[in-house]
Coordinates of C-alpha atoms in Angstrom, one line a residue:
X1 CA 35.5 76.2 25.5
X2 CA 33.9 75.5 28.8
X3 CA 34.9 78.4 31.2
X4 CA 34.5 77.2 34.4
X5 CA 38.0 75.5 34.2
X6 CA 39.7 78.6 33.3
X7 CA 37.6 80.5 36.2
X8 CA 38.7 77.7 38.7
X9 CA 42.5 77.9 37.2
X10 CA 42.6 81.9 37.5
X11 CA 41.1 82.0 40.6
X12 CA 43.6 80.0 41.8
X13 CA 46.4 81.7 40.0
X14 CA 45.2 85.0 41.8
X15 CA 45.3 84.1 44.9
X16 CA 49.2 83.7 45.0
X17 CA 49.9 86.8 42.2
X18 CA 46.5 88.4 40.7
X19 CA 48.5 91.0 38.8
X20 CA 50.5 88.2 36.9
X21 CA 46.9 86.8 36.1
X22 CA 45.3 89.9 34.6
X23 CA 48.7 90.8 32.6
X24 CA 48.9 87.2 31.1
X25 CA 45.1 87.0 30.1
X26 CA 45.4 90.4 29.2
X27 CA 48.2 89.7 26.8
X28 CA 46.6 86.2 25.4
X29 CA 43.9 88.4 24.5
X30 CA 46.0 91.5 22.9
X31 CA 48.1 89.6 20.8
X32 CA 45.2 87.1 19.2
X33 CA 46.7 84.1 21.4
X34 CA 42.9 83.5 22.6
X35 CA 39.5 85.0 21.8
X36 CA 38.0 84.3 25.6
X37 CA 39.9 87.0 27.3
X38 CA 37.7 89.9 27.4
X39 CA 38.3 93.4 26.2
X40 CA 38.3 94.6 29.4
X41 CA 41.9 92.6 30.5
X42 CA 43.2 93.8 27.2
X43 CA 42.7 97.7 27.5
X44 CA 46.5 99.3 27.7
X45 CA 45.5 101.1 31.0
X46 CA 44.6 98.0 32.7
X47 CA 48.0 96.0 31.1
X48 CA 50.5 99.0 31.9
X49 CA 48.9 98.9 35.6
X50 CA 48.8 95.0 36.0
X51 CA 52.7 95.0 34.6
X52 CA 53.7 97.9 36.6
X53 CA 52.4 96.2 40.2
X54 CA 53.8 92.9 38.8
X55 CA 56.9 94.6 39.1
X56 CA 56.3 96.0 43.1
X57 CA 55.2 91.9 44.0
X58 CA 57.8 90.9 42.5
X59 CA 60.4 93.2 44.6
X60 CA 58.2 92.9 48.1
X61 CA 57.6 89.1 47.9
X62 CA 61.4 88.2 48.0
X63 CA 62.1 90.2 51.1
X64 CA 61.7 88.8 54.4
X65 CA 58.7 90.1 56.4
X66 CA 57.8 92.4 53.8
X67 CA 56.1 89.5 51.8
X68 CA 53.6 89.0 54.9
X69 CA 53.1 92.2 55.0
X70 CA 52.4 92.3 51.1
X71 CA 50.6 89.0 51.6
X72 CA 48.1 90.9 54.6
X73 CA 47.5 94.2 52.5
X74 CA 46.4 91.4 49.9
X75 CA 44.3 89.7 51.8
X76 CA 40.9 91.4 50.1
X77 CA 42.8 92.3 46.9
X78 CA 44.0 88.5 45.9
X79 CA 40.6 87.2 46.3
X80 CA 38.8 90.6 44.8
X81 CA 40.5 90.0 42.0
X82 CA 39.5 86.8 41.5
X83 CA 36.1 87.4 41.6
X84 CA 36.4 90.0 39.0
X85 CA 38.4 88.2 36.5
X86 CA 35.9 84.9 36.6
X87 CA 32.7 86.7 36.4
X88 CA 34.8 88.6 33.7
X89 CA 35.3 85.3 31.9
X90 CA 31.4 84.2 32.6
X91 CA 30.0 87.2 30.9
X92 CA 32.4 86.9 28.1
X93 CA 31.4 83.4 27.3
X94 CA 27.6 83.2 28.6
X95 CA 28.0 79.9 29.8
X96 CA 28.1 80.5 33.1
X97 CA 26.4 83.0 35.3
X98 CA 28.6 86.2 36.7
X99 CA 27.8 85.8 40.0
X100 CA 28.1 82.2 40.2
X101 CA 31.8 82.5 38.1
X102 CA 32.8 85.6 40.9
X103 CA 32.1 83.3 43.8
X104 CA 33.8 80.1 42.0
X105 CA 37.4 82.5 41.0
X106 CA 37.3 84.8 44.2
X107 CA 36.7 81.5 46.9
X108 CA 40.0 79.7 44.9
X109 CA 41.7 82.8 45.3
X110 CA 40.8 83.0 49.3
X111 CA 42.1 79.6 49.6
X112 CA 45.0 80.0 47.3
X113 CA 46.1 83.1 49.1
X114 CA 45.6 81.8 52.5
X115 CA 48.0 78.9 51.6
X116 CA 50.7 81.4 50.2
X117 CA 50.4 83.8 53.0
X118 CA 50.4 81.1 55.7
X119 CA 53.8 79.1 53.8
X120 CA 55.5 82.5 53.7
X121 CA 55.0 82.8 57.3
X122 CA 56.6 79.8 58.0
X123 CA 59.8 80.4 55.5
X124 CA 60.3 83.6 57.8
X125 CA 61.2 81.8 60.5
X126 CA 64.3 80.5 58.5
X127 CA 67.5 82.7 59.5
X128 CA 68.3 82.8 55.5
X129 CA 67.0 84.8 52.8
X130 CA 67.4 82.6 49.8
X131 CA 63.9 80.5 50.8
X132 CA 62.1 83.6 50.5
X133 CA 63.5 84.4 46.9
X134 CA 63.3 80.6 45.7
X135 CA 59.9 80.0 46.6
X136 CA 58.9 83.5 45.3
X137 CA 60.5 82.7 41.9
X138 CA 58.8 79.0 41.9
X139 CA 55.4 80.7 42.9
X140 CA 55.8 83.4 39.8
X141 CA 57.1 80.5 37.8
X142 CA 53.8 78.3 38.1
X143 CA 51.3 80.5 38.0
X144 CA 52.5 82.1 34.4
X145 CA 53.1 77.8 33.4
X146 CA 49.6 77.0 35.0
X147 CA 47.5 79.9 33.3
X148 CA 49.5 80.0 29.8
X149 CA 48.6 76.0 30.0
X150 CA 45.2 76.8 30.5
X151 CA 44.8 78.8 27.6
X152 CA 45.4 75.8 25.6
X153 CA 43.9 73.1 27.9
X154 CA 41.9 74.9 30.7
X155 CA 40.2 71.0 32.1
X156 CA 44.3 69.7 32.7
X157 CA 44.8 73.0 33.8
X158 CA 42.3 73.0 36.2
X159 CA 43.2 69.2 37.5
X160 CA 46.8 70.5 37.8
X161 CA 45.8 74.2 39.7
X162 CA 43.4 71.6 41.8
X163 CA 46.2 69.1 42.8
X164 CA 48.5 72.1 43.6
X165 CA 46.1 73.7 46.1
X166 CA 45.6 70.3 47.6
X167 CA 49.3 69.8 47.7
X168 CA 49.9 73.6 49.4
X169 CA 46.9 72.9 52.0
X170 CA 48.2 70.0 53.4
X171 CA 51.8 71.1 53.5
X172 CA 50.4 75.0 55.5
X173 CA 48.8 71.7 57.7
X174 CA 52.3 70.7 58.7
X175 CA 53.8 74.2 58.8
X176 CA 51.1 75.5 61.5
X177 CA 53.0 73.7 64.1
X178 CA 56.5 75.9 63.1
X179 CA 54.1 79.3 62.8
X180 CA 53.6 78.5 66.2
X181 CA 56.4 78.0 67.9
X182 CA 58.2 81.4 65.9
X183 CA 55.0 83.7 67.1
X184 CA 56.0 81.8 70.7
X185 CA 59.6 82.6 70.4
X186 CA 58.5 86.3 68.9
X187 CA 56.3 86.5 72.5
X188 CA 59.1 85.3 74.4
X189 CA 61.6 87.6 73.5
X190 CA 59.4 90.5 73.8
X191 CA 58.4 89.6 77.1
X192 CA 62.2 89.3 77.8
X193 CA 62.9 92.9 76.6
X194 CA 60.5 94.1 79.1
X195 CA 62.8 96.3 81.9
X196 CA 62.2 94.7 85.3
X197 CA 61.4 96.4 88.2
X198 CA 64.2 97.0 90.5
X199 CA 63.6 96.5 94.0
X200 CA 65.0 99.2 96.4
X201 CA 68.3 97.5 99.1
X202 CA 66.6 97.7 102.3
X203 CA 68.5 100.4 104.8
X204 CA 71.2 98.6 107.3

């Protein structure tokens, strides 16, 4: 199997939830499912800490606020991530140098998670909650479809995990002008709350 399709997929895939990435390989590659995970994503360390900070994303990204301030911690992590896992499946296969593979997977990633973090700031500025746990469960939702897909076919995978990124980059194109009037309205307010001078009455 060529792996630069699965590299392009994951990276993509860890840029909105990294953790969901390494558990899923991880378990492909515990329970026989595929023989191109490698043994690192499989060790029970590794699965017990990718399930157990599945669980914390899951929590954080479905609150308001919190999810951008998940999303910002995240920033290095998403993208760090991966790196690691395509030069991870590079070395596992040979096919494809490790450096090349960590620059393919952790540049999708950067995109990937610039898109997510940039939609989520946008959903913030709804007054509801339910958008934030919606797109949350959608995002989860795809990336375990996308990646258990590419196990099986990692080229229509990759096409799919391509369109999607295309499809998230153009709509964070017509979201930047709502990002910026909230952060205006944010300024506004703050400016607002600001206690004004008060000028002395002059004597009679």
């Amino acid at each position: 199997m060529s792996v630069l399709p699965l590299v392009f997929t994951s990276g993509w895939a860890s840029g909105i939830n990294a953790y969901a990435v390494v558990l899923l390989l991880g378990l492909f590659g515990a329970t026989g499912v595929s023989d191109d995970v490698p043994q690192t994503l499989q060790r029970p360390e590794v699965l017990v800490a990718a399930g157990v900070l599945f669980l914390c994303e899951a929590v954080a990204d479905k609150i308001p606020y919190v999810d951008s301030v998940w999303d910002s911690v995240h920033t290095v992590v998403r993208p760090l991530a991966g790196a690691w896992i395509g030069a991870l499946l590079a070395g596992q296969s040979g096919a494809l140098p490790d450096v090349a593979a960590g620059l393919l997977g952790g540049s999708t990633a950067l995109a990937s998670h610039a898109v997510k973090a940039g939609t989520r700031m946008a959903v913030n500025t709804s007054p509801e909650p339910f958008s934030n746990v919606i797109l949350s469960t959608a995002e989860d939702a795809g990336v375990g479809a996308v990646v258990s897909f590419a196990m099986f076919h990692p080229e229509a995978a990759a096409i799919v995990a391509a369109v999607l990124l295309a499809a998230g980059v153009a709509a964070l194109c017509f979201l930047v002008s709502r990002i910026r009037r909230f952060l205006r309205r944010r300024a506004r307010r703050r400016e607002e709350r600001r206690p004004v001078a008060r000028v002395g009455r002059p004597p009679d």
